[in-house]
Amino acid sequence: WDNRDVTNNRISSISIGKNGRIWATLEKSSGPMLSTNYGESWTAIKEGFEGDDGAARAIVISPDGAEYVAPIQGFVMRHLGLASVNENLSKLRIDAFPNPATDRLRIELGAQDAGTYEIELVDAAGRQVIPSHRAVAGAGASTSVWLSTSHIPSGMYSAVIRSDGGVRSVPVAVVH
């Protein structure tokens, strides 16, 4: 661990992933640190978090290698990295409502390009809580999927949308 990266700071948690990926959270608000080469070098990850510092409480890595970041403010989110979403998927409109959901949740996708999408609901540990649903959208069209949330506990979840173009997720609350 190079002291220049964490001057006057201490590690508060560490998570070890696949293929040399190691995450660390720090006591001070400098953002979680990520190494992609077994700890040889580290980068502060600040993009996509509320506030300017990207401060995180914890990192959870699921058995399938998905990485979830729990920021100090805001929702737990899956870290996708910059290379995991291509331009077509980044232009996909995703609406989740009602949010918070009680009995049912509607996921509406607005696609600029035709495509097939897999939609699932996962908890903060990356466990699937609702089986995958497939949605097909034509170019310039919208499609919707209704998910039953009556059987899952109240809490924060992520609606994960996958396609050939990558993965996106949106935070969803369930309240009973």
PDB file of C-alpha atoms in Angstrom:
ATOM      1  CA  TRP A   1       0.000   0.000   0.000  1.00  0.00           C
ATOM      2  CA  ASP A   2       1.659   3.203  -1.152  1.00  0.00           C
ATOM      3  CA  ASN A   3       1.415   5.798   1.622  1.00  0.00           C
ATOM      4  CA  ARG A   4       1.134   8.588  -0.975  1.00  0.00           C
ATOM      5  CA  ASP A   5      -2.355   7.286  -1.799  1.00  0.00           C
ATOM      6  CA  VAL A   6      -3.662   7.420   1.760  1.00  0.00           C
ATOM      7  CA  THR A   7      -1.692  10.029   3.684  1.00  0.00           C
ATOM      8  CA  ASN A   8      -2.948  10.259   7.290  1.00  0.00           C
ATOM      9  CA  ASN A   9      -5.671   7.740   6.553  1.00  0.00           C
ATOM     10  CA  ARG A  10      -6.468   4.186   7.636  1.00  0.00           C
ATOM     11  CA  ILE A  11      -8.300   1.353   5.903  1.00  0.00           C
ATOM     12  CA  SER A  12     -11.782   0.753   7.339  1.00  0.00           C
ATOM     13  CA  SER A  13     -12.723  -2.234   5.131  1.00  0.00           C
ATOM     14  CA  ILE A  14     -11.299  -4.321   2.328  1.00  0.00           C
ATOM     15  CA  SER A  15     -12.969  -6.607  -0.236  1.00  0.00           C
ATOM     16  CA  ILE A  16     -11.150  -8.970  -2.564  1.00  0.00           C
ATOM     17  CA  GLY A  17     -12.740  -9.770  -5.909  1.00  0.00           C
ATOM     18  CA  LYS A  18     -11.813 -11.727  -8.989  1.00  0.00           C
ATOM     19  CA  ASN A  19      -8.858 -11.262 -11.344  1.00  0.00           C
ATOM     20  CA  GLY A  20      -6.757  -9.077  -9.059  1.00  0.00           C
ATOM     21  CA  ARG A  21      -9.490  -6.602  -8.102  1.00  0.00           C
ATOM     22  CA  ILE A  22      -9.222  -5.316  -4.531  1.00  0.00           C
ATOM     23  CA  TRP A  23     -11.421  -2.595  -3.014  1.00  0.00           C
ATOM     24  CA  ALA A  24     -10.648  -0.655   0.161  1.00  0.00           C
ATOM     25  CA  THR A  25     -12.654   1.958   2.043  1.00  0.00           C
ATOM     26  CA  LEU A  26     -10.854   4.527   4.150  1.00  0.00           C
ATOM     27  CA  GLU A  27     -11.657   6.346   7.379  1.00  0.00           C
ATOM     28  CA  LYS A  28     -11.445   9.717   5.659  1.00  0.00           C
ATOM     29  CA  SER A  29     -13.752  10.744   2.838  1.00  0.00           C
ATOM     30  CA  SER A  30     -11.419  10.252  -0.098  1.00  0.00           C
ATOM     31  CA  GLY A  31     -13.563   7.721  -1.934  1.00  0.00           C
ATOM     32  CA  PRO A  32     -13.126   3.967  -2.117  1.00  0.00           C
ATOM     33  CA  MET A  33      -9.799   2.819  -3.533  1.00  0.00           C
ATOM     34  CA  LEU A  34      -9.621   0.187  -6.287  1.00  0.00           C
ATOM     35  CA  SER A  35      -6.681  -1.906  -7.403  1.00  0.00           C
ATOM     36  CA  THR A  36      -7.019  -3.979 -10.563  1.00  0.00           C
ATOM     37  CA  ASN A  37      -3.552  -5.530 -10.287  1.00  0.00           C
ATOM     38  CA  TYR A  38      -3.477  -7.357  -6.932  1.00  0.00           C
ATOM     39  CA  GLY A  39      -2.627  -4.188  -4.960  1.00  0.00           C
ATOM     40  CA  GLU A  40       0.333  -2.951  -7.016  1.00  0.00           C
ATOM     41  CA  SER A  41      -1.391   0.394  -7.697  1.00  0.00           C
ATOM     42  CA  TRP A  42      -4.571   2.067  -6.451  1.00  0.00           C
ATOM     43  CA  THR A  43      -7.084   4.557  -7.834  1.00  0.00           C
ATOM     44  CA  ALA A  44      -9.661   6.589  -5.886  1.00  0.00           C
ATOM     45  CA  ILE A  45     -13.115   5.947  -7.365  1.00  0.00           C
ATOM     46  CA  LYS A  46     -15.337   9.005  -6.996  1.00  0.00           C
ATOM     47  CA  GLU A  47     -17.533   8.996 -10.104  1.00  0.00           C
ATOM     48  CA  GLY A  48     -21.238   8.291  -9.732  1.00  0.00           C
ATOM     49  CA  PHE A  49     -21.539   9.106  -6.031  1.00  0.00           C
ATOM     50  CA  GLU A  50     -23.475  11.874  -4.338  1.00  0.00           C
ATOM     51  CA  GLY A  51     -21.272  14.699  -3.119  1.00  0.00           C
ATOM     52  CA  ASP A  52     -17.811  15.521  -4.359  1.00  0.00           C
ATOM     53  CA  ASP A  53     -15.712  13.036  -2.446  1.00  0.00           C
ATOM     54  CA  GLY A  54     -17.212   9.634  -3.325  1.00  0.00           C
ATOM     55  CA  ALA A  55     -16.927   8.507   0.290  1.00  0.00           C
ATOM     56  CA  ALA A  56     -18.046   4.913   0.887  1.00  0.00           C
ATOM     57  CA  ARG A  57     -18.889   2.862   3.969  1.00  0.00           C
ATOM     58  CA  ALA A  58     -18.378  -0.601   2.502  1.00  0.00           C
ATOM     59  CA  ILE A  59     -17.871  -2.664  -0.625  1.00  0.00           C
ATOM     60  CA  VAL A  60     -19.656  -5.993  -1.136  1.00  0.00           C
ATOM     61  CA  ILE A  61     -18.593  -8.473  -3.805  1.00  0.00           C
ATOM     62  CA  SER A  62     -21.168 -11.142  -4.674  1.00  0.00           C
ATOM     63  CA  PRO A  63     -20.225 -14.750  -5.514  1.00  0.00           C
ATOM     64  CA  ASP A  64     -20.611 -13.984  -9.236  1.00  0.00           C
ATOM     65  CA  GLY A  65     -18.099 -11.115  -8.958  1.00  0.00           C
ATOM     66  CA  ALA A  66     -20.576  -8.207  -9.014  1.00  0.00           C
ATOM     67  CA  GLU A  67     -19.256  -5.259  -6.999  1.00  0.00           C
ATOM     68  CA  TYR A  68     -21.614  -3.152  -4.864  1.00  0.00           C
ATOM     69  CA  VAL A  69     -20.615   0.128  -3.236  1.00  0.00           C
ATOM     70  CA  ALA A  70     -22.390   1.513  -0.158  1.00  0.00           C
ATOM     71  CA  PRO A  71     -21.714   5.263  -0.240  1.00  0.00           C
ATOM     72  CA  ILE A  72     -21.917   7.366   2.909  1.00  0.00           C
ATOM     73  CA  GLN A  73     -24.851   9.199   1.320  1.00  0.00           C
ATOM     74  CA  GLY A  74     -27.328   7.691  -1.124  1.00  0.00           C
ATOM     75  CA  PHE A  75     -28.250   4.199  -2.250  1.00  0.00           C
ATOM     76  CA  VAL A  76     -26.144   1.055  -2.462  1.00  0.00           C
ATOM     77  CA  MET A  77     -25.211   0.704  -6.110  1.00  0.00           C
ATOM     78  CA  ARG A  78     -23.512  -1.776  -8.341  1.00  0.00           C
ATOM     79  CA  HIS A  79     -20.167  -0.528  -9.605  1.00  0.00           C
ATOM     80  CA  LEU A  80     -20.110  -1.150 -13.335  1.00  0.00           C
ATOM     81  CA  GLY A  81     -16.881   0.553 -14.325  1.00  0.00           C
ATOM     82  CA  LEU A  82     -16.540   2.778 -17.333  1.00  0.00           C
ATOM     83  CA  ALA A  83     -16.220  -0.026 -19.885  1.00  0.00           C
ATOM     84  CA  SER A  84     -19.348  -1.973 -18.958  1.00  0.00           C
ATOM     85  CA  VAL A  85     -21.967   0.282 -20.582  1.00  0.00           C
ATOM     86  CA  ASN A  86     -21.795   1.093 -24.270  1.00  0.00           C
ATOM     87  CA  GLU A  87     -23.377   4.145 -25.880  1.00  0.00           C
ATOM     88  CA  ASN A  88     -26.556   2.325 -26.934  1.00  0.00           C
ATOM     89  CA  LEU A  89     -27.287   1.049 -23.419  1.00  0.00           C
ATOM     90  CA  SER A  90     -26.433   4.409 -21.860  1.00  0.00           C
ATOM     91  CA  LYS A  91     -29.177   5.953 -24.025  1.00  0.00           C
ATOM     92  CA  LEU A  92     -31.741   3.443 -22.745  1.00  0.00           C
ATOM     93  CA  ARG A  93     -34.444   5.206 -20.705  1.00  0.00           C
ATOM     94  CA  ILE A  94     -35.256   3.234 -17.551  1.00  0.00           C
ATOM     95  CA  ASP A  95     -38.210   4.137 -15.340  1.00  0.00           C
ATOM     96  CA  ALA A  96     -39.107   2.202 -12.180  1.00  0.00           C
ATOM     97  CA  PHE A  97     -42.438   3.014 -10.580  1.00  0.00           C
ATOM     98  CA  PRO A  98     -44.039   3.241  -8.179  1.00  0.00           C
ATOM     99  CA  ASN A  99     -40.842   3.802  -6.267  1.00  0.00           C
ATOM    100  CA  PRO A 100     -41.115   2.921  -3.442  1.00  0.00           C
ATOM    101  CA  ALA A 101     -43.110  -0.140  -4.491  1.00  0.00           C
ATOM    102  CA  THR A 102     -45.506  -2.079  -2.293  1.00  0.00           C
ATOM    103  CA  ASP A 103     -47.032  -5.045  -4.172  1.00  0.00           C
ATOM    104  CA  ARG A 104     -45.856  -4.493  -7.748  1.00  0.00           C
ATOM    105  CA  LEU A 105     -43.085  -2.651  -9.539  1.00  0.00           C
ATOM    106  CA  ARG A 106     -43.199  -1.573 -13.163  1.00  0.00           C
ATOM    107  CA  ILE A 107     -39.936  -1.325 -15.094  1.00  0.00           C
ATOM    108  CA  GLU A 108     -40.357   0.599 -18.332  1.00  0.00           C
ATOM    109  CA  LEU A 109     -37.597   0.666 -20.936  1.00  0.00           C
ATOM    110  CA  GLY A 110     -37.433   3.219 -23.727  1.00  0.00           C
ATOM    111  CA  ALA A 111     -34.973   2.066 -26.376  1.00  0.00           C
ATOM    112  CA  GLN A 112     -33.519   4.053 -29.256  1.00  0.00           C
ATOM    113  CA  ASP A 113     -32.325   0.819 -30.857  1.00  0.00           C
ATOM    114  CA  ALA A 114     -34.103  -2.540 -31.017  1.00  0.00           C
ATOM    115  CA  GLY A 115     -32.906  -5.014 -28.415  1.00  0.00           C
ATOM    116  CA  THR A 116     -33.606  -7.785 -25.949  1.00  0.00           C
ATOM    117  CA  TYR A 117     -33.185  -7.040 -22.251  1.00  0.00           C
ATOM    118  CA  GLU A 118     -33.014  -9.225 -19.132  1.00  0.00           C
ATOM    119  CA  ILE A 119     -34.463  -7.556 -16.033  1.00  0.00           C
ATOM    120  CA  GLU A 120     -33.998  -8.806 -12.476  1.00  0.00           C
ATOM    121  CA  LEU A 121     -34.251  -7.457  -8.946  1.00  0.00           C
ATOM    122  CA  VAL A 122     -31.247  -8.020  -6.650  1.00  0.00           C
ATOM    123  CA  ASP A 123     -30.574  -7.202  -3.009  1.00  0.00           C
ATOM    124  CA  ALA A 124     -27.539  -5.335  -1.668  1.00  0.00           C
ATOM    125  CA  ALA A 125     -25.480  -8.546  -1.659  1.00  0.00           C
ATOM    126  CA  GLY A 126     -26.233  -9.155  -5.338  1.00  0.00           C
ATOM    127  CA  ARG A 127     -28.628 -12.051  -4.694  1.00  0.00           C
ATOM    128  CA  GLN A 128     -31.475 -12.337  -7.144  1.00  0.00           C
ATOM    129  CA  VAL A 129     -34.780 -11.836  -5.272  1.00  0.00           C
ATOM    130  CA  ILE A 130     -37.088 -11.923  -8.307  1.00  0.00           C
ATOM    131  CA  PRO A 131     -36.436 -14.250 -11.270  1.00  0.00           C
ATOM    132  CA  SER A 132     -35.221 -12.691 -14.526  1.00  0.00           C
ATOM    133  CA  HIS A 133     -37.782 -11.368 -16.975  1.00  0.00           C
ATOM    134  CA  ARG A 134     -37.098 -10.847 -20.663  1.00  0.00           C
ATOM    135  CA  ALA A 135     -38.271  -7.730 -22.494  1.00  0.00           C
ATOM    136  CA  VAL A 136     -37.998  -6.989 -26.207  1.00  0.00           C
ATOM    137  CA  ALA A 137     -38.122  -3.397 -27.437  1.00  0.00           C
ATOM    138  CA  GLY A 138     -38.264  -2.197 -31.013  1.00  0.00           C
ATOM    139  CA  ALA A 139     -36.264   0.797 -32.200  1.00  0.00           C
ATOM    140  CA  GLY A 140     -37.773   3.968 -30.737  1.00  0.00           C
ATOM    141  CA  ALA A 141     -40.340   1.947 -28.761  1.00  0.00           C
ATOM    142  CA  SER A 142     -41.036   1.362 -25.077  1.00  0.00           C
ATOM    143  CA  THR A 143     -41.707  -1.900 -23.300  1.00  0.00           C
ATOM    144  CA  SER A 144     -42.741  -2.639 -19.710  1.00  0.00           C
ATOM    145  CA  VAL A 145     -42.337  -5.500 -17.265  1.00  0.00           C
ATOM    146  CA  TRP A 146     -44.316  -5.810 -14.028  1.00  0.00           C
ATOM    147  CA  LEU A 147     -42.547  -7.469 -11.084  1.00  0.00           C
ATOM    148  CA  SER A 148     -44.370  -8.745  -7.995  1.00  0.00           C
ATOM    149  CA  THR A 149     -42.738  -7.349  -4.847  1.00  0.00           C
ATOM    150  CA  SER A 150     -45.339  -8.551  -2.327  1.00  0.00           C
ATOM    151  CA  HIS A 151     -43.237 -11.558  -1.229  1.00  0.00           C
ATOM    152  CA  ILE A 152     -39.912  -9.787  -0.598  1.00  0.00           C
ATOM    153  CA  PRO A 153     -39.005  -7.854   2.568  1.00  0.00           C
ATOM    154  CA  SER A 154     -39.073  -4.075   2.741  1.00  0.00           C
ATOM    155  CA  GLY A 155     -35.694  -2.637   1.814  1.00  0.00           C
ATOM    156  CA  MET A 156     -33.439  -1.272  -0.900  1.00  0.00           C
ATOM    157  CA  TYR A 157     -32.883  -3.244  -4.091  1.00  0.00           C
ATOM    158  CA  SER A 158     -31.465  -2.717  -7.565  1.00  0.00           C
ATOM    159  CA  ALA A 159     -33.346  -3.371 -10.780  1.00  0.00           C
ATOM    160  CA  VAL A 160     -30.604  -4.735 -13.047  1.00  0.00           C
ATOM    161  CA  ILE A 161     -31.050  -4.500 -16.821  1.00  0.00           C
ATOM    162  CA  ARG A 162     -28.709  -6.555 -19.023  1.00  0.00           C
ATOM    163  CA  SER A 163     -28.312  -6.667 -22.784  1.00  0.00           C
ATOM    164  CA  ASP A 164     -25.584  -7.422 -25.299  1.00  0.00           C
ATOM    165  CA  GLY A 165     -24.539  -3.794 -24.804  1.00  0.00           C
ATOM    166  CA  GLY A 166     -23.773  -4.091 -21.082  1.00  0.00           C
ATOM    167  CA  VAL A 167     -25.484  -3.703 -17.725  1.00  0.00           C
ATOM    168  CA  ARG A 168     -27.351  -0.839 -16.056  1.00  0.00           C
ATOM    169  CA  SER A 169     -29.136  -0.682 -12.741  1.00  0.00           C
ATOM    170  CA  VAL A 170     -31.528   1.640 -10.946  1.00  0.00           C
ATOM    171  CA  PRO A 171     -32.209   1.789  -7.196  1.00  0.00           C
ATOM    172  CA  VAL A 172     -35.632   0.590  -6.056  1.00  0.00           C
ATOM    173  CA  ALA A 173     -37.236   0.756  -2.613  1.00  0.00           C
ATOM    174  CA  VAL A 174     -39.837  -1.760  -1.425  1.00  0.00           C
ATOM    175  CA  VAL A 175     -42.053  -0.754   1.502  1.00  0.00           C
ATOM    176  CA  HIS A 176     -44.836  -2.885   3.023  1.00  0.00           C
TER     177      HIS A 176
END
